[in-house]
Tab-separated table of C-alpha atoms and ligand atoms in Angstrom:
chain	number	residue	atom	x	y	z
A	1	MET	CA	134.518	80.836	77.602
A	2	SER	CA	134.785	83.954	79.742
A	3	PHE	CA	132.927	87.260	79.683
A	4	PRO	CA	132.920	90.545	81.643
A	5	ALA	CA	130.248	91.215	84.280
A	6	ILE	CA	129.290	93.614	87.050
A	7	LEU	CA	129.294	91.356	90.102
A	8	LEU	CA	127.739	92.371	93.425
A	9	SER	CA	128.849	90.400	96.466
A	10	ARG	CA	128.645	90.457	100.212
A	11	PRO	CA	132.000	89.434	101.657
A	12	GLU	CA	132.463	89.524	105.441
A	13	SER	CA	133.883	93.027	105.093
A	14	GLY	CA	130.538	94.242	103.722
A	15	PHE	CA	129.192	95.018	100.259
A	16	HIS	CA	131.364	94.901	97.123
A	17	ALA	CA	130.618	95.869	93.491
A	18	GLU	CA	133.211	95.143	90.810
A	19	LEU	CA	133.773	94.647	87.103
A	20	THR	CA	135.135	91.121	86.853
A	21	THR	CA	135.523	88.188	84.470
A	22	LEU	CA	133.184	85.194	84.795
A	23	GLN	CA	133.232	81.763	83.174
A	24	ARG	CA	130.274	80.438	81.189
A	25	GLU	CA	130.060	77.420	83.568
A	26	GLN	CA	129.277	79.819	86.431
A	27	LEU	CA	126.010	81.020	84.851
A	28	PRO	CA	122.808	79.826	86.547
A	29	ASP	CA	120.801	77.206	84.693
A	30	ALA	CA	117.947	78.486	82.507
A	31	ASP	CA	116.677	77.391	79.122
A	32	VAL	CA	117.925	80.213	76.884
A	33	HIS	CA	121.573	81.286	76.657
A	34	VAL	CA	121.897	84.880	75.417
A	35	ALA	CA	124.880	86.973	74.276
A	36	ILE	CA	124.135	90.429	75.704
A	37	SER	CA	125.256	93.279	73.450
A	38	HIS	CA	123.632	96.183	75.306
A	39	SER	CA	122.231	96.877	78.745
A	40	THR	CA	121.318	100.056	80.597
A	41	LEU	CA	121.116	101.653	84.032
A	42	ASN	CA	117.727	101.979	85.674
A	43	TYR	CA	116.952	103.435	89.092
A	44	LYS	CA	116.741	99.892	90.473
A	45	ASP	CA	120.186	99.061	89.042
A	46	GLY	CA	121.493	102.176	90.794
A	47	LEU	CA	119.979	101.040	94.102
A	48	ALA	CA	121.513	97.560	93.697
A	49	ILE	CA	124.988	98.642	92.540
A	50	CYS	CA	125.240	101.316	95.253
A	51	ASN	CA	123.729	98.944	97.870
A	52	ARG	CA	121.125	101.595	98.695
A	53	SER	CA	118.154	99.309	99.191
A	54	PRO	CA	117.563	95.546	99.428
A	55	VAL	CA	117.093	94.990	95.689
A	56	VAL	CA	119.448	91.996	95.550
A	57	ARG	CA	117.987	88.882	97.174
A	58	GLN	CA	120.723	86.345	96.407
A	59	TRP	CA	124.502	86.691	96.611
A	60	PRO	CA	126.676	86.967	94.652
A	61	MET	CA	124.539	88.645	91.957
A	62	VAL	CA	125.280	89.842	88.456
A	63	ALA	CA	123.576	93.240	88.178
A	64	GLY	CA	121.353	94.413	85.337
A	65	ILE	CA	117.556	94.227	85.153
A	66	ASP	CA	117.530	94.904	81.380
A	67	GLY	CA	119.348	93.384	78.431
A	68	ALA	CA	119.238	93.134	74.653
A	69	GLY	CA	121.144	90.590	72.630
A	70	THR	CA	121.115	87.445	70.542
A	71	VAL	CA	120.259	83.874	71.486
A	72	ILE	CA	123.349	81.609	71.519
A	73	ASP	CA	121.401	78.387	72.113
A	74	SER	CA	118.063	77.372	73.559
A	75	ARG	CA	116.180	74.428	75.058
A	76	ASP	CA	112.937	76.399	74.653
A	77	PRO	CA	111.346	75.629	71.245
A	78	ARG	CA	110.126	79.235	70.932
A	79	TRP	CA	113.712	80.529	70.736
A	80	GLN	CA	116.497	79.648	68.272
A	81	ALA	CA	120.149	80.612	67.956
A	82	GLY	CA	120.389	84.022	66.300
A	83	ASP	CA	117.027	85.367	67.558
A	84	ALA	CA	117.180	89.017	68.656
A	85	VAL	CA	115.661	89.313	72.142
A	86	VAL	CA	114.920	91.836	74.882
A	87	LEU	CA	114.656	91.196	78.614
A	88	ASN	CA	113.051	93.496	81.204
A	89	GLY	CA	112.593	92.628	84.840
A	90	TRP	CA	111.207	89.301	86.088
A	91	GLY	CA	113.594	89.559	89.038
A	92	VAL	CA	116.668	89.426	86.796
A	93	GLY	CA	119.468	91.315	88.553
A	94	GLU	CA	117.601	90.717	91.840
A	95	THR	CA	117.105	86.955	92.307
A	96	HIS	CA	118.593	85.677	89.006
A	97	TRP	CA	121.916	86.736	87.421
A	98	GLY	CA	121.410	89.803	85.267
A	99	CYS	CA	122.388	91.475	82.022
A	100	LEU	CA	125.238	93.831	82.912
A	101	ALA	CA	127.356	90.981	81.573
A	102	GLY	CA	128.498	89.573	78.247
A	103	GLU	CA	126.272	86.505	78.634
A	104	ALA	CA	123.151	85.503	80.543
A	105	ARG	CA	121.034	82.373	80.903
A	106	LEU	CA	117.371	83.355	81.020
A	107	LYS	CA	113.952	81.721	80.968
A	108	GLY	CA	112.241	81.626	77.579
A	109	ASP	CA	109.070	82.927	79.246
A	110	TRP	CA	110.877	86.125	80.202
A	111	LEU	CA	112.074	87.067	76.709
A	112	ILE	CA	110.317	89.080	74.065
A	113	ARG	CA	111.300	89.338	70.413
A	114	ARG	CA	113.105	92.602	69.630
A	115	PRO	CA	110.824	94.752	67.445
A	116	GLU	CA	112.277	95.032	63.928
A	117	ALA	CA	112.203	98.819	63.959
A	118	LEU	CA	114.466	98.995	67.022
A	119	SER	CA	118.154	98.090	67.353
A	120	ALA	CA	119.500	96.478	70.523
A	121	ARG	CA	120.880	99.886	71.510
A	122	ASP	CA	117.498	101.553	70.866
A	123	CYS	CA	115.843	98.977	73.121
A	124	MET	CA	118.255	99.861	75.899
A	125	ILE	CA	117.727	103.607	75.375
A	126	ILE	CA	114.139	102.680	76.217
A	127	GLY	CA	114.843	99.957	78.822
A	128	THR	CA	112.591	99.203	81.768
A	129	ALA	CA	112.233	102.951	82.328
A	130	GLY	CA	110.806	103.591	78.860
A	131	TYR	CA	108.704	100.459	78.849
A	132	THR	CA	107.259	101.531	82.230
A	133	ALA	CA	106.537	104.975	80.776
A	134	MET	CA	104.693	103.237	77.920
A	135	LEU	CA	102.681	101.087	80.372
A	136	SER	CA	101.734	104.325	82.164
A	137	VAL	CA	100.695	106.124	78.977
A	138	LEU	CA	98.683	103.092	77.828
A	139	ALA	CA	96.946	103.063	81.243
A	140	LEU	CA	95.846	106.672	80.634
A	141	ALA	CA	94.576	105.732	77.179
A	142	ASP	CA	92.704	102.727	78.581
A	143	HIS	CA	91.076	105.081	81.098
A	144	GLY	CA	89.825	107.155	78.163
A	145	VAL	CA	91.993	110.241	78.695
A	146	ALA	CA	92.235	112.305	75.497
A	147	PRO	CA	94.285	115.423	74.665
A	148	SER	CA	91.110	117.556	74.692
A	149	HIS	CA	90.602	116.736	78.393
A	150	GLY	CA	93.425	119.045	79.488
A	151	GLU	CA	96.984	119.114	80.771
A	152	VAL	CA	98.885	115.978	81.815
A	153	LEU	CA	101.490	116.248	84.572
A	154	VAL	CA	104.686	114.135	84.549
A	155	THR	CA	106.715	114.123	87.764
A	156	GLY	CA	110.411	113.213	87.958
A	157	ALA	CA	110.429	114.331	84.329
A	158	GLY	CA	114.205	114.580	84.091
A	159	GLY	CA	114.674	110.890	84.890
A	160	GLY	CA	114.313	107.834	82.666
A	161	VAL	CA	110.605	107.027	83.116
A	162	GLY	CA	109.645	110.693	83.204
A	163	SER	CA	111.526	111.794	80.106
A	164	VAL	CA	110.165	108.936	77.985
A	165	ALA	CA	106.645	109.653	79.306
A	166	VAL	CA	106.972	113.322	78.293
A	167	ALA	CA	108.012	112.299	74.763
A	168	LEU	CA	105.269	109.675	74.365
A	169	LEU	CA	102.498	111.943	75.662
A	170	ALA	CA	103.598	114.866	73.489
A	171	ARG	CA	103.673	112.564	70.450
A	172	ARG	CA	100.045	111.645	71.224
A	173	GLY	CA	99.076	115.322	71.201
A	174	PHE	CA	98.788	115.920	74.951
A	175	THR	CA	99.720	119.215	76.595
A	176	VAL	CA	102.458	117.990	78.924
A	177	VAL	CA	103.626	119.772	82.063
A	178	ALA	CA	106.995	118.410	83.208
A	179	SER	CA	107.907	118.658	86.896
A	180	THR	CA	111.620	118.498	87.685
A	181	GLY	CA	114.093	119.482	90.371
A	182	ARG	CA	116.431	120.666	87.587
A	183	VAL	CA	114.438	123.351	85.752
A	184	ASP	CA	117.536	125.348	84.763
A	185	ALA	CA	119.600	122.373	83.627
A	186	LEU	CA	116.852	120.347	81.932
A	187	GLY	CA	114.207	122.890	80.910
A	188	GLU	CA	115.437	123.069	77.329
A	189	SER	CA	115.780	119.311	76.822
A	190	LEU	CA	112.315	118.642	78.306
A	191	THR	CA	110.835	121.256	75.989
A	192	ALA	CA	112.632	119.578	73.075
A	193	LEU	CA	110.997	116.276	74.103
A	194	GLY	CA	107.612	117.976	73.874
A	195	ALA	CA	106.835	119.513	77.294
A	196	SER	CA	104.653	122.620	76.984
A	197	GLU	CA	105.674	123.842	80.422
A	198	VAL	CA	108.444	122.909	82.847
A	199	VAL	CA	107.728	123.474	86.551
A	200	SER	CA	109.875	123.130	89.661
A	201	ARG	CA	109.212	120.004	91.700
A	202	GLU	CA	109.211	122.205	94.840
A	203	SER	CA	105.631	123.183	94.042
A	204	LEU	CA	104.558	119.544	94.457
A	205	SER	CA	106.965	117.941	96.901
A	206	GLN	CA	105.847	119.640	100.134
A	207	PRO	CA	102.867	118.516	102.295
A	208	GLY	CA	99.639	119.927	100.796
A	209	LYS	CA	95.871	120.060	101.381
A	210	PRO	CA	93.775	116.919	100.715
A	211	LEU	CA	91.849	118.683	97.910
A	212	GLN	CA	93.430	121.429	95.846
A	213	LYS	CA	92.544	123.460	92.747
A	214	GLU	CA	91.731	121.002	89.923
A	215	ARG	CA	94.298	121.189	87.133
A	216	TRP	CA	95.413	117.849	85.658
A	217	ALA	CA	93.368	115.637	83.360
A	218	ALA	CA	95.888	112.914	84.210
A	219	VAL	CA	99.235	112.419	85.923
A	220	VAL	CA	102.195	110.096	85.339
A	221	ASP	CA	103.946	110.022	88.713
A	222	CYS	CA	107.457	108.618	89.105
A	223	VAL	CA	108.323	109.855	92.587
A	224	GLY	CA	105.612	108.934	95.154
A	225	SER	CA	105.313	110.508	98.629
A	226	HIS	CA	103.944	114.100	98.929
A	227	THR	CA	104.314	114.609	95.179
A	228	LEU	CA	101.895	111.769	94.457
A	229	ALA	CA	99.528	112.984	97.184
A	230	ASN	CA	99.507	116.543	95.746
A	231	ALA	CA	99.113	115.191	92.203
A	232	CYS	CA	95.974	113.303	93.269
A	233	ALA	CA	94.669	116.374	95.123
A	234	GLN	CA	95.077	118.517	91.957
A	235	THR	CA	93.570	116.028	89.486
A	236	ARG	CA	90.331	117.014	87.795
A	237	TYR	CA	87.038	115.225	88.272
A	238	GLY	CA	87.190	111.700	86.800
A	239	GLY	CA	90.924	111.908	86.024
A	240	VAL	CA	93.562	109.241	86.501
A	241	VAL	CA	96.947	109.201	88.211
A	242	THR	CA	99.477	106.438	87.500
A	243	ALA	CA	101.984	105.573	90.240
A	244	CYS	CA	105.155	103.702	89.327
A	245	GLY	CA	107.957	105.179	91.390
A	246	LEU	CA	109.318	106.109	94.777
A	247	ALA	CA	112.219	108.485	94.019
A	248	GLN	CA	110.926	110.944	96.655
A	249	GLY	CA	109.668	108.229	98.997
A	250	MET	CA	107.699	105.028	99.394
A	251	ASP	CA	105.099	106.766	101.572
A	252	PHE	CA	101.764	108.075	100.329
A	253	PRO	CA	100.642	110.785	102.780
A	254	ALA	CA	97.241	111.439	101.156
A	255	SER	CA	93.536	111.372	102.002
A	256	VAL	CA	90.708	109.567	100.237
A	257	ALA	CA	89.125	112.928	99.282
A	258	PRO	CA	90.213	112.991	95.573
A	259	PHE	CA	88.938	109.424	95.115
A	260	ILE	CA	85.544	109.755	96.832
A	261	LEU	CA	84.743	113.387	95.964
A	262	ARG	CA	86.198	113.693	92.459
A	263	GLY	CA	86.154	110.083	91.254
A	264	VAL	CA	89.896	110.188	90.670
A	265	THR	CA	91.491	106.820	89.825
A	266	LEU	CA	94.893	105.840	91.188
A	267	ARG	CA	96.397	103.251	88.846
A	268	GLY	CA	99.436	101.241	89.934
A	269	ILE	CA	102.033	100.381	87.295
A	270	ASP	CA	104.305	97.348	87.651
A	271	SER	CA	106.793	96.472	84.948
A	272	VAL	CA	108.598	93.606	86.682
A	273	MET	CA	105.895	90.922	86.618
A	274	ALA	CA	103.706	92.435	83.886
A	275	PRO	CA	102.265	89.633	81.736
A	276	ARG	CA	103.638	88.937	78.263
A	277	ALA	CA	100.622	90.448	76.458
A	278	ALA	CA	101.082	93.788	78.248
A	279	ARG	CA	104.827	93.769	77.486
A	280	GLU	CA	104.340	92.954	73.829
A	281	ARG	CA	101.701	95.658	73.504
A	282	ALA	CA	104.010	98.198	75.172
A	283	TRP	CA	107.041	97.291	73.029
A	284	ALA	CA	105.047	97.237	69.784
A	285	THR	CA	103.700	100.706	70.604
A	286	LEU	CA	107.151	102.003	71.572
A	287	ALA	CA	108.489	100.795	68.221
A	288	THR	CA	105.952	102.891	66.349
A	289	GLU	CA	105.776	105.965	68.603
A	290	LEU	CA	109.451	106.748	69.284
A	291	ASP	CA	111.230	108.094	66.220
A	292	ARG	CA	114.983	108.299	65.679
A	293	ALA	CA	115.296	111.937	66.735
A	294	THR	CA	113.398	111.296	69.984
A	295	LEU	CA	115.462	108.209	70.828
A	296	ASP	CA	118.637	110.250	70.307
A	297	ARG	CA	117.321	113.028	72.557
A	298	LEU	CA	116.383	110.544	75.294
A	299	CYS	CA	119.862	109.003	75.463
A	300	SER	CA	122.204	111.210	77.450
A	301	ARG	CA	125.247	108.918	77.105
A	302	ASP	CA	126.689	105.571	76.043
A	303	ILE	CA	129.078	103.982	78.516
A	304	GLY	CA	131.128	100.791	78.796
A	305	LEU	CA	130.898	98.257	81.622
A	306	ASP	CA	133.951	99.960	83.173
A	307	GLN	CA	131.870	103.134	83.789
A	308	VAL	CA	128.806	101.404	85.223
A	309	ILE	CA	129.694	101.626	88.923
A	310	SER	CA	130.565	105.344	88.877
A	311	THR	CA	127.529	106.183	86.712
A	312	ALA	CA	125.245	104.275	89.114
A	313	GLY	CA	126.488	106.658	91.845
A	314	GLU	CA	125.576	109.652	89.659
A	315	LEU	CA	122.143	108.152	89.019
A	316	MET	CA	121.532	107.845	92.753
A	317	ALA	CA	122.683	111.444	93.235
A	318	GLY	CA	119.978	112.488	90.734
A	319	SER	CA	122.482	114.019	88.308
A	320	VAL	CA	121.868	111.789	85.268
A	321	ARG	CA	119.559	113.119	82.565
A	322	GLY	CA	117.250	110.752	80.682
A	323	ARG	CA	118.646	107.368	79.717
A	324	VAL	CA	122.079	105.736	79.730
A	325	VAL	CA	123.033	102.892	77.374
A	326	VAL	CA	125.658	100.363	78.458
A	327	ARG	CA	127.659	98.898	75.576
A	328	VAL	CA	128.424	95.379	76.804
A	329	THR	CA	129.861	93.735	73.724
A	330	GLY	CA	128.088	95.653	70.939
B	1	LIG	N1	106.870	100.233	88.944
B	1	LIG	C1	107.801	99.806	88.114
B	1	LIG	O1	107.714	98.729	87.521
B	1	LIG	C2	108.983	100.697	87.861
B	1	LIG	C3	109.725	100.587	86.679
B	1	LIG	C4	110.758	101.513	86.448
B	1	LIG	C5	111.035	102.477	87.415
B	1	LIG	N2	110.323	102.512	88.561
B	1	LIG	C6	110.563	103.527	89.571
B	1	LIG	O2	110.258	104.791	88.979
B	1	LIG	C7	111.104	105.785	89.538
B	1	LIG	C8	111.824	106.512	88.416
B	1	LIG	O3	112.699	105.599	87.762
B	1	LIG	P1	113.739	106.147	86.697
B	1	LIG	O4	114.339	104.965	86.028
B	1	LIG	O5	113.108	107.206	85.908
B	1	LIG	O6	114.826	106.789	87.675
B	1	LIG	P2	115.801	108.022	87.400
B	1	LIG	O7	116.195	108.051	85.970
B	1	LIG	O8	116.838	107.962	88.448
B	1	LIG	O9	114.846	109.262	87.655
B	1	LIG	C9	114.291	109.524	88.905
B	1	LIG	C10	113.891	110.991	88.926
B	1	LIG	O10	113.123	111.231	90.073
B	1	LIG	C11	113.294	112.578	90.478
B	1	LIG	N3	113.658	112.605	91.904
B	1	LIG	C12	114.769	112.081	92.479
B	1	LIG	N4	114.773	112.324	93.790
B	1	LIG	C13	113.633	113.025	94.046
B	1	LIG	C14	113.061	113.592	95.230
B	1	LIG	N5	113.668	113.478	96.407
B	1	LIG	N6	111.902	114.246	95.119
B	1	LIG	C15	111.269	114.365	93.930
B	1	LIG	N7	111.771	113.873	92.783
B	1	LIG	C16	112.931	113.201	92.842
B	1	LIG	C17	114.400	113.139	89.606
B	1	LIG	O11	113.787	113.852	88.548
B	1	LIG	P3	114.080	115.406	88.325
B	1	LIG	O12	115.563	115.554	88.326
B	1	LIG	O13	113.447	115.709	87.034
B	1	LIG	O14	113.447	116.106	89.495
B	1	LIG	C18	115.081	111.927	89.032
B	1	LIG	O15	115.669	112.198	87.795
B	1	LIG	C19	112.048	105.062	90.510
B	1	LIG	O16	111.510	105.167	91.815
B	1	LIG	C20	111.997	103.626	90.037
B	1	LIG	O17	112.269	102.724	91.068
B	1	LIG	C21	109.306	101.637	88.794
């Protein structure tokens, strides 16, 4: 049996990404064999497919950190043929062959049951980006942040994590301020997702003072670097800032002042190795808090595997809005 796949390789001539055909026998061993109907493109997929950062740790690699599909067969008693499953992270697409392919062999421990309210396509509209946004929003809730506490800032709001975070926070009744580098192009769509105000990322991305005027009750940061430092410096007494991304940079040029003088909490968010309970909580909440109209607004396009490599380039250039669904076989 053969199936299509996005294969990343490192021949002597350098890096190569291609849409190719693989045989079932080539798949790595793992206890659950899954037919992938839908995948998506996350920032990390963009980095891997464009060879922009050392995401891939083994060569050759099938790309795709996210997948949704149906179990073909399983040696894991928790999973049976026909089960609808979702996969996010766990090093898939980095150290284990991924889901931008018609089939994948995956560990039973990595899979979660697809929530009934969501189709495979819906799950890939959400993807790791949306599930990370949910982990971030749940972290704010766990910290005790409530809508009455004030405005919540979302940085990188035009991207996948940011746009889902805007929608989820607005649905929970927060006053959301969306920061983006594309105010003119995305202002309207961010407002439609629930942002009360859309601000230019320029106001946050330059070096700033260690303590600034207090504004945010909480922040969901997707970009790191000076933006994260300024977000912390502008957070109100006792507030919380979640950090999940590095789109501006991996650095964190900040001081301890917001933490020791205002009791601000900096909360790291990791989706890749998050334990099953946290994943199941996030997906169950996503299934109840994202309605049809919001899912449709979040998805900017559906593409086939043949458009994955060019779209990954657009993602890296920062010109993709929201989320992209990849139709693999669905
Ligand atoms: N910790 C985790 O487990 C986890 C999980 C998922 C994603 N992430 C990380 O979270 C970040 C966002 O992921 P994503 O899927 O949302 O990616 P994405 O869809 O590509 O969005 C990234 C957004 O960041 C903003 N941005 C890009 N370059 C920037 C710059 N130089 N300065 C400031 N902002 C910039 C842009 O937003 P605007 O156009 O609106 O300005 C862009 O749309 C990435 O760094 C990704 O690696 C981490």
